[in-house]
CSV table of C-alpha atoms (C1' of nucleotides) in Angstrom, one decimal:
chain,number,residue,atom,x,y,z
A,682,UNK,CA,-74.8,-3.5,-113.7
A,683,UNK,CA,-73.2,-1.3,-115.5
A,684,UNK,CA,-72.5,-2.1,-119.7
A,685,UNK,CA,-72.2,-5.8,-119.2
A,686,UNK,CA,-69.2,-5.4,-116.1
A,687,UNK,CA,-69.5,-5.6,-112.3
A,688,UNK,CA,-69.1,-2.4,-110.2
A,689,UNK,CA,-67.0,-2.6,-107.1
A,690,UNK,CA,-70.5,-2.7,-105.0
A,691,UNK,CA,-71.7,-5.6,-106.9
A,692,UNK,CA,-68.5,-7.5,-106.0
A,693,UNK,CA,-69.0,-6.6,-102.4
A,694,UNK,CA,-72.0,-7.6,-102.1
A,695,UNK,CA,-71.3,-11.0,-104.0
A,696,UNK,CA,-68.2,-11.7,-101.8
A,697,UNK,CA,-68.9,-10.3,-99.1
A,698,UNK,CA,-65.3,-8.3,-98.8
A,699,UNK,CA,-64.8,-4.1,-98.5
A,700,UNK,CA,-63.8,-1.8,-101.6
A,701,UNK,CA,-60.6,-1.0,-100.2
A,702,UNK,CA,-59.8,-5.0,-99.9
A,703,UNK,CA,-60.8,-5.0,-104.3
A,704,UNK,CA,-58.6,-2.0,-104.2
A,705,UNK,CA,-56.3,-3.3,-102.6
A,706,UNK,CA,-55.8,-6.3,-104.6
A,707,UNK,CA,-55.8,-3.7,-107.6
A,708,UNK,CA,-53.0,-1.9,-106.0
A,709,UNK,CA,-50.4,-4.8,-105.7
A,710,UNK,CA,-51.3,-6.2,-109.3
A,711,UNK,CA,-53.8,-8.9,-108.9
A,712,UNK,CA,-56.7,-7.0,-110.7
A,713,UNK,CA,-56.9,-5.0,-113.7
A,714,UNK,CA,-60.2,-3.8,-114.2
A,715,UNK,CA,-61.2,-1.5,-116.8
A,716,UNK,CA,-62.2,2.3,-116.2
A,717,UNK,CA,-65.1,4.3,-117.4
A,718,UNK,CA,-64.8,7.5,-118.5
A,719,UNK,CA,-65.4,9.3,-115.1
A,720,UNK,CA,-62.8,7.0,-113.8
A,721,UNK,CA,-65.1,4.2,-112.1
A,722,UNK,CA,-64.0,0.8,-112.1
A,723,UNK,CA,-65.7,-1.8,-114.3
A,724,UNK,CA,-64.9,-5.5,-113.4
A,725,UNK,CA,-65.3,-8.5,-115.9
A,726,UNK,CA,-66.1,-11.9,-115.9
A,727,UNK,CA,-63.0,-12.5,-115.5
A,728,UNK,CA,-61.9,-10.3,-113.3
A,729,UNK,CA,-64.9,-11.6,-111.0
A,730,UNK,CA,-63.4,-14.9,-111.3
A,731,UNK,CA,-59.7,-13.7,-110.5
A,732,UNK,CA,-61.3,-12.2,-107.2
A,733,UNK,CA,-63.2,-15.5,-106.8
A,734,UNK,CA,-59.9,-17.4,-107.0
A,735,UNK,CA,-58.0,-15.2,-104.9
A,736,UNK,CA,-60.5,-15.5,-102.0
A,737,UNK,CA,-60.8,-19.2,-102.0
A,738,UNK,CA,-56.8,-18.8,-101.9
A,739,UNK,CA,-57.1,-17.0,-98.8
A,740,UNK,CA,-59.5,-18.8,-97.1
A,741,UNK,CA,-56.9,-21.7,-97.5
A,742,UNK,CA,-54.7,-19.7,-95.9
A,743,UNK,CA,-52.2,-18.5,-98.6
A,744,UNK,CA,-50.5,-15.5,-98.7
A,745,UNK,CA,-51.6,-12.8,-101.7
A,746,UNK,CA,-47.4,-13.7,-102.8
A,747,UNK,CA,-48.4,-17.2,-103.7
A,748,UNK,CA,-51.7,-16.5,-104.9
A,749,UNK,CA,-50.2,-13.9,-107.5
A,750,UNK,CA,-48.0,-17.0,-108.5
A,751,UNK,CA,-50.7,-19.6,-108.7
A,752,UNK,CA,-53.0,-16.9,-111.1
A,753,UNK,CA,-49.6,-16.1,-113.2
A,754,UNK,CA,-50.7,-19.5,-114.7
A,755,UNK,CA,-53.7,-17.9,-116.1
A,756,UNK,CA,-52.4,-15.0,-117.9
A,757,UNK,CA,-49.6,-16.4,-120.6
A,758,UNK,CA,-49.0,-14.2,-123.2
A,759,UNK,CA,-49.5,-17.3,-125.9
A,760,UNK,CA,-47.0,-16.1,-127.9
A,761,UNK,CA,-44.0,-16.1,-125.3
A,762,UNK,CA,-42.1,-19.4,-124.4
A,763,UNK,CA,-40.5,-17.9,-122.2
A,764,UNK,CA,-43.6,-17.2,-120.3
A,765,UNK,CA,-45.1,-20.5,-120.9
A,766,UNK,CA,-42.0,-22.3,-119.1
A,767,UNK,CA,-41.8,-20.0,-116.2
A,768,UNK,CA,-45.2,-20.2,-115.4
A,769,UNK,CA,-45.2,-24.0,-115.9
A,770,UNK,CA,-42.3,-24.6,-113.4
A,771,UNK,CA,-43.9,-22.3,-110.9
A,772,UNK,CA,-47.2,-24.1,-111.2
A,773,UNK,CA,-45.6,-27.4,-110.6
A,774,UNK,CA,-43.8,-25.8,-107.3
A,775,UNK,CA,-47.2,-24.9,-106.0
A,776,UNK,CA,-49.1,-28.4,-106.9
A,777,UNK,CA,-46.7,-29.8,-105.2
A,778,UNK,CA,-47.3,-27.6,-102.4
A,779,UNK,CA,-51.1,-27.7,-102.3
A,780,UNK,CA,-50.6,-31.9,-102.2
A,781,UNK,CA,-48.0,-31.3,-99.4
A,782,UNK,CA,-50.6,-29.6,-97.8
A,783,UNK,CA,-53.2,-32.0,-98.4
A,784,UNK,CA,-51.3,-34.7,-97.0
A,785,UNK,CA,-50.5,-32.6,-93.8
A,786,UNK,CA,-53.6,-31.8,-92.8
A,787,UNK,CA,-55.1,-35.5,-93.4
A,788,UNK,CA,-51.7,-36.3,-90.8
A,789,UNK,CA,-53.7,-33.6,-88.8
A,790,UNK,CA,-56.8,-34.4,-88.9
A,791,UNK,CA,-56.5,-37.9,-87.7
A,792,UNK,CA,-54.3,-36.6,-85.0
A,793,UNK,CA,-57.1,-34.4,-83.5
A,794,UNK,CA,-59.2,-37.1,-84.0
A,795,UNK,CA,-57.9,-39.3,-81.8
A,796,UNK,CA,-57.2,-36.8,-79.3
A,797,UNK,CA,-60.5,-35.9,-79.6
A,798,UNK,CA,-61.9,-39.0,-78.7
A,799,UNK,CA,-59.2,-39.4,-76.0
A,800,UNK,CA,-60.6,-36.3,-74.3
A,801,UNK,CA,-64.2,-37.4,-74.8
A,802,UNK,CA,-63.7,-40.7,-73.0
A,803,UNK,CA,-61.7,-38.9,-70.1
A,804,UNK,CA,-64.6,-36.3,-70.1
A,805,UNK,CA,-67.1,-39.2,-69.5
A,806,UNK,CA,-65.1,-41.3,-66.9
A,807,UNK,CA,-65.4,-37.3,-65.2
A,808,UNK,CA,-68.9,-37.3,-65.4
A,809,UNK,CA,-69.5,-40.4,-64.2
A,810,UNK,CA,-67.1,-40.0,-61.4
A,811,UNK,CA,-69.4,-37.1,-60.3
A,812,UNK,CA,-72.7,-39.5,-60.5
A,813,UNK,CA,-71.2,-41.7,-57.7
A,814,UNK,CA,-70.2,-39.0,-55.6
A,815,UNK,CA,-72.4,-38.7,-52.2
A,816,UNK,CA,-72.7,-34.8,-51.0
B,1205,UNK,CA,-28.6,-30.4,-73.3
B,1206,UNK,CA,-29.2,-29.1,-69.8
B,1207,UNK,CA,-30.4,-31.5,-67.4
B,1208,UNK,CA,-33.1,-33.4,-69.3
B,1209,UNK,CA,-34.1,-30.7,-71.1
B,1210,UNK,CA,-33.3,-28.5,-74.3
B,1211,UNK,CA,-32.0,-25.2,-74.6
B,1212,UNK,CA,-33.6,-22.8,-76.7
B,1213,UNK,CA,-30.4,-22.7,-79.4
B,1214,UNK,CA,-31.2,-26.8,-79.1
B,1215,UNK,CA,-34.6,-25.8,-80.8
B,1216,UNK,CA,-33.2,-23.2,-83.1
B,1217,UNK,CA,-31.1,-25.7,-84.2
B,1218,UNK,CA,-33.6,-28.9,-84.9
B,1219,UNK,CA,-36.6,-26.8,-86.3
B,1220,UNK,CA,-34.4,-24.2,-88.0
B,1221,UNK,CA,-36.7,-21.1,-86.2
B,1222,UNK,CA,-35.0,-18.1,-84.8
B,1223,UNK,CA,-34.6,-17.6,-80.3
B,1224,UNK,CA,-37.0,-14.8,-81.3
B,1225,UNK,CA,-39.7,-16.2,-82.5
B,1226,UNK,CA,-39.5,-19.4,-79.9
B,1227,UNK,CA,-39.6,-16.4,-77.0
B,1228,UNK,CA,-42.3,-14.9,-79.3
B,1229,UNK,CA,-44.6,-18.0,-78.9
B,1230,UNK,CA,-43.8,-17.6,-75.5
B,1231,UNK,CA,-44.5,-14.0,-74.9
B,1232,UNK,CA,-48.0,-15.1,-76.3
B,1233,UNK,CA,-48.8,-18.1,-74.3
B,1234,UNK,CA,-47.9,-20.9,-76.7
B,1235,UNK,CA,-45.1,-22.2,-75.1
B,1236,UNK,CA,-44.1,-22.1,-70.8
B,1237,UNK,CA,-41.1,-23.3,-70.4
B,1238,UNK,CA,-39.5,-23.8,-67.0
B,1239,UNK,CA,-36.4,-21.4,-66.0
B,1240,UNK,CA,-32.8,-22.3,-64.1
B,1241,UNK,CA,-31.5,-20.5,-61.2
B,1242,UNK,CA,-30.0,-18.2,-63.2
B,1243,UNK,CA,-33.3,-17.6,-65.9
B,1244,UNK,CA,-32.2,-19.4,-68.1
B,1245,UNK,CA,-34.9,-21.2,-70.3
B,1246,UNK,CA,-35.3,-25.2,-70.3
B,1247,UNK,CA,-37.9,-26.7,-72.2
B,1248,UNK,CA,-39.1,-30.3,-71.9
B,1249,UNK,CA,-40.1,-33.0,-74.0
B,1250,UNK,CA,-43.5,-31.9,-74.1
B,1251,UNK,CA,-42.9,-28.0,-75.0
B,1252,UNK,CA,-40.6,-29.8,-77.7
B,1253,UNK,CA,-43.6,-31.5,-79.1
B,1254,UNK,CA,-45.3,-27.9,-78.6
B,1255,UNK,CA,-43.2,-26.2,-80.9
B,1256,UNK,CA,-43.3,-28.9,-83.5
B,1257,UNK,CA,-47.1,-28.7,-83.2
B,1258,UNK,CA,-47.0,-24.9,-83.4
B,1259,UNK,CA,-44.4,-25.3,-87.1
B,1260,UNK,CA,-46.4,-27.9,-88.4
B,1261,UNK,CA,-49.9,-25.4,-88.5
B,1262,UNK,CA,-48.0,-22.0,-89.8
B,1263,UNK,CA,-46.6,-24.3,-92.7
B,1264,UNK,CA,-50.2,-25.2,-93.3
B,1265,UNK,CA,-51.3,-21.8,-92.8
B,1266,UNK,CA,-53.0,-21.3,-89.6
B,1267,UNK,CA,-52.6,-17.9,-87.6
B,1268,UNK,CA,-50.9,-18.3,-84.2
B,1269,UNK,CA,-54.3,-17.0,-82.6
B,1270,UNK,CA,-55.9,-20.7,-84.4
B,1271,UNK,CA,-53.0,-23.0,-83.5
B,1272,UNK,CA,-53.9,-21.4,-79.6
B,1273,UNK,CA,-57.0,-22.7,-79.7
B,1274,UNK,CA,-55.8,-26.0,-81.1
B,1275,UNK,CA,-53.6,-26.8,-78.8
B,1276,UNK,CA,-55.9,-25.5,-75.7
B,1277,UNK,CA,-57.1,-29.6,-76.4
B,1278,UNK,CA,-54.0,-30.9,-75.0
B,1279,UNK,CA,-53.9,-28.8,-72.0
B,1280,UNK,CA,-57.1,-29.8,-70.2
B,1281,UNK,CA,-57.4,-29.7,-66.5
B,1282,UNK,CA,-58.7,-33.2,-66.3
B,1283,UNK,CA,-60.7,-31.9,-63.0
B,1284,UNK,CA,-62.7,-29.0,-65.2
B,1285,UNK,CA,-65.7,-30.3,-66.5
B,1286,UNK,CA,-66.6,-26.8,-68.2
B,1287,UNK,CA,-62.8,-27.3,-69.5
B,1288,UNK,CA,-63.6,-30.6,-71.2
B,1289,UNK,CA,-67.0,-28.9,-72.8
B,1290,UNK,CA,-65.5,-25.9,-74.3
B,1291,UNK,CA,-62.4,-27.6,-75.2
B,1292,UNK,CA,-64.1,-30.4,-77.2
B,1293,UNK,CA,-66.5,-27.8,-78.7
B,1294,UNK,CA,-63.6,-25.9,-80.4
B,1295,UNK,CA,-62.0,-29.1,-81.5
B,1296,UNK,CA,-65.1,-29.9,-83.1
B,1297,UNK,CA,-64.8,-26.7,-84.6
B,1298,UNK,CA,-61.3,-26.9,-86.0
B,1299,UNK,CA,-62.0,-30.6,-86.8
B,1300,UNK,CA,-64.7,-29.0,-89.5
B,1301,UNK,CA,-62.1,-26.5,-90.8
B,1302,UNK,CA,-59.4,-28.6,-91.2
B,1303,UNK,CA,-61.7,-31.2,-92.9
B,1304,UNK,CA,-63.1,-28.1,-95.5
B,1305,UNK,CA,-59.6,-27.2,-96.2
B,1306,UNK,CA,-58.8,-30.5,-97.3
B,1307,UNK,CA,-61.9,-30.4,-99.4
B,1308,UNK,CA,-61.2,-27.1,-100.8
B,1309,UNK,CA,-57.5,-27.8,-101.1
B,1310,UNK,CA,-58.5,-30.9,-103.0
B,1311,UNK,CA,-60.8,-28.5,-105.4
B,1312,UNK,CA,-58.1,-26.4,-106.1
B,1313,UNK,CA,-55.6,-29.4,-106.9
B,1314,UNK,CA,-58.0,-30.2,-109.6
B,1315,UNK,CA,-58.2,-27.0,-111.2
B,1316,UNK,CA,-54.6,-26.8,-110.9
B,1317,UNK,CA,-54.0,-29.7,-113.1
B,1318,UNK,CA,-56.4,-29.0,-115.4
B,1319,UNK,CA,-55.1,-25.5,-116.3
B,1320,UNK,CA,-51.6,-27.4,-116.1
B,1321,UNK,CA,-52.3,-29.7,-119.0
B,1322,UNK,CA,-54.0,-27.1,-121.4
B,1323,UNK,CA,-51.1,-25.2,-120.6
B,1324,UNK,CA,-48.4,-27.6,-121.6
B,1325,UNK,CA,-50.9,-28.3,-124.8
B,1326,UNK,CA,-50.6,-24.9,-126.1
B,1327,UNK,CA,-47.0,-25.1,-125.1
B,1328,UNK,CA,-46.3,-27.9,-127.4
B,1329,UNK,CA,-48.7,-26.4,-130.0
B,1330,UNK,CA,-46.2,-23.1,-129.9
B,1331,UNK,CA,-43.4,-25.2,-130.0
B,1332,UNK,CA,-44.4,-27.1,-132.9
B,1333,UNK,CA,-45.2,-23.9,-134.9
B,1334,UNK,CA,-41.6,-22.5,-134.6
B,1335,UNK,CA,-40.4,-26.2,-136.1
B,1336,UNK,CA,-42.5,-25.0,-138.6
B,1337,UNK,CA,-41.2,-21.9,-139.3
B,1338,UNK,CA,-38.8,-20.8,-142.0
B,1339,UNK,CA,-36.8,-17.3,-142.0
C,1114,DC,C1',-8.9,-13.0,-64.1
C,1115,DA,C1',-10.0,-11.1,-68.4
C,1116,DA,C1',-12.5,-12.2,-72.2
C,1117,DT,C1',-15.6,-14.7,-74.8
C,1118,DC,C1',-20.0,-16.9,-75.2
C,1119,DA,C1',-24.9,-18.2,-74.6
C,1120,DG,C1',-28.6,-16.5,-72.9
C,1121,DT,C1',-31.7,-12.6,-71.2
C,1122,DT,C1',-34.9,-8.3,-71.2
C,1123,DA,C1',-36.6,-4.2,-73.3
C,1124,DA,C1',-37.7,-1.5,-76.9
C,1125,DC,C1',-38.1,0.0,-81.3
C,1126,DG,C1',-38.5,-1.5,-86.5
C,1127,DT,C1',-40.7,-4.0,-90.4
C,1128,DT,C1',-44.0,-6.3,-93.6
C,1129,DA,C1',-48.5,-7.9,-95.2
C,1130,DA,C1',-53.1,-7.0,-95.6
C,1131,DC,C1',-56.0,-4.4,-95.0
C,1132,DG,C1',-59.1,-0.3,-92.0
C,1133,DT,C1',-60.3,4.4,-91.5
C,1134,DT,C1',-60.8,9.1,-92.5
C,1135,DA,C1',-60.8,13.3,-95.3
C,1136,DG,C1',-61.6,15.6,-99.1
C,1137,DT,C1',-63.2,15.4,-104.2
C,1138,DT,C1',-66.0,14.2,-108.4
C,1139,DG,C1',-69.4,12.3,-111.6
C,1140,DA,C1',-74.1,10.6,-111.9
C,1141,DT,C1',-79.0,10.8,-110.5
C,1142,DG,C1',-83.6,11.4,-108.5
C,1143,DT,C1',-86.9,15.3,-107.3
D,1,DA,C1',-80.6,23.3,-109.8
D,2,DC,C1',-79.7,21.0,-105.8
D,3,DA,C1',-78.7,17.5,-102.9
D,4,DT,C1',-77.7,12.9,-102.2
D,5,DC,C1',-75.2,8.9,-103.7
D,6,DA,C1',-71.6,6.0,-105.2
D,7,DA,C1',-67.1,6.0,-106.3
D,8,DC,C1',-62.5,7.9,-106.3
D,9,DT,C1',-57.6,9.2,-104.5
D,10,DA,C1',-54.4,10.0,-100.9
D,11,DA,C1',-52.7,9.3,-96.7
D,12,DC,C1',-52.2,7.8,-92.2
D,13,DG,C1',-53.5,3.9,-88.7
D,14,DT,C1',-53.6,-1.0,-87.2
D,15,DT,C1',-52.6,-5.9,-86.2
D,16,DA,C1',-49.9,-10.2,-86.5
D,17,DA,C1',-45.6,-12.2,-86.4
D,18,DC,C1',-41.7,-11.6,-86.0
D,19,DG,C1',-36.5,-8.9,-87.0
D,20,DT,C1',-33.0,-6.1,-85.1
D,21,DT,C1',-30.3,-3.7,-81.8
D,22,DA,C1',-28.6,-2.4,-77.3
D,23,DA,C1',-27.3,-3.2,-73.0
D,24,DC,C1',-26.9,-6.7,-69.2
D,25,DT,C1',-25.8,-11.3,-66.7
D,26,DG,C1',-23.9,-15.9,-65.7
D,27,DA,C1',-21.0,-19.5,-67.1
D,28,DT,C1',-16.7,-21.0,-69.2
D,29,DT,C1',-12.2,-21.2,-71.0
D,30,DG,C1',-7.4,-20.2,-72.1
DNA sequence: CAATCAGTTAACGTTAACGTTAGTTGATGT
DNA sequence: ACATCAACTAACGTTAACGTTAACTGATTG
């Protein structure tokens, strides 16, 4: 643990993801960790959190695009309006989105339920079928 | 619309997707649609509902190689007991996935709006300050 | 019947999101 | 001091999900 920041092992080890995935992520913008003076990278609390977000995005199956929107939210410059509107429009967009989403997969998720139980009572009616057969 | 059937610029058309990626899905197993004399492609009501099935996951994020096993549930030999087994095993399985999705989805809603209204806070905060300003 | 059109195959190109390998450097235990 | 890490850069490789182009075929229409 290196002066009160994360090294890149420690984040692999707490997510569970490869260096070149946190470098990766460094590369195209979504991290910005600090550098020692022999050029290792030192990740904050927040950074640790960014990564943390980022993951949980991808395991709901966004794209790193719409995650790099969704963070944008996070990181207004205070003193710009111009900032503050953007990313409050773009924010909206993706709320809007994630409820979309939401209400898709609840559509889904009764859909396979039914089918599911469909397919169970066919799958018994098989089974018993095969109790009455004589051989 | 080919004898009871659609062609494939009938799809393009109603789900706005390209020929390519319709003979993609094939290429990969997704979708088998019968062929004319002259090999042509038809597809049927049910390859219809196929495709819609197949739109309806990528919009919610799922990789072809998921929506596969998806719809493996819908194309049970209702003969193959081992079939109906592994079958209802992975739609147990993407049952739980979908249902932490919604979860996490849910999670993330939260946060969004929460960041949202702090956001718009500040904003107004700013906002106020330049009324107050004199130059 | 020539030409246009919708559809087809085959093959190479592209983008996102990393994986993998090679070669280098700064820090560390013995 | 030496070797062993852990980390670094740079560059090429890989997979999924198509896009794009070329060259062909069958049907249709003026």
């Amino acid at each position: 643990m290196l002066q009160g920041g994360y090294t890149i092992s420690d984040l692999v080890r707490e997510f569970g993801v490869t260096a070149r995935t946190i470098r990766y992520y460094e590369e195209i913008g979504l991290l910005k960790p600090h550098r020692t003076a022999g050029q290792q990278r030192i990740y904050s609390r927040r950074d640790r959190a960014r990564l943390k977000l980022i993951l949980r995005g991808k395991l709901l199956g966004f794209s790193l695009q719409e995650i790099a929107e969704l963070i944008q939210l996070y990181e207004i410059d205070p003193t710009a309006r111009r900032q503050y509107e953007e990313g409050l429009k773009l924010a909206h967009k993706h709320l809007a989105e994630i409820r979309r989403r939401i209400e898709e997969l609840k559509h889904l998720e009764e859909d396979l339920v039914e089918a599911i139980q469909q397919t169970e009572a066919e799958y018994q009616k098989l089974i018993a079928d095969e109790g009455h057969q004589k051989h």
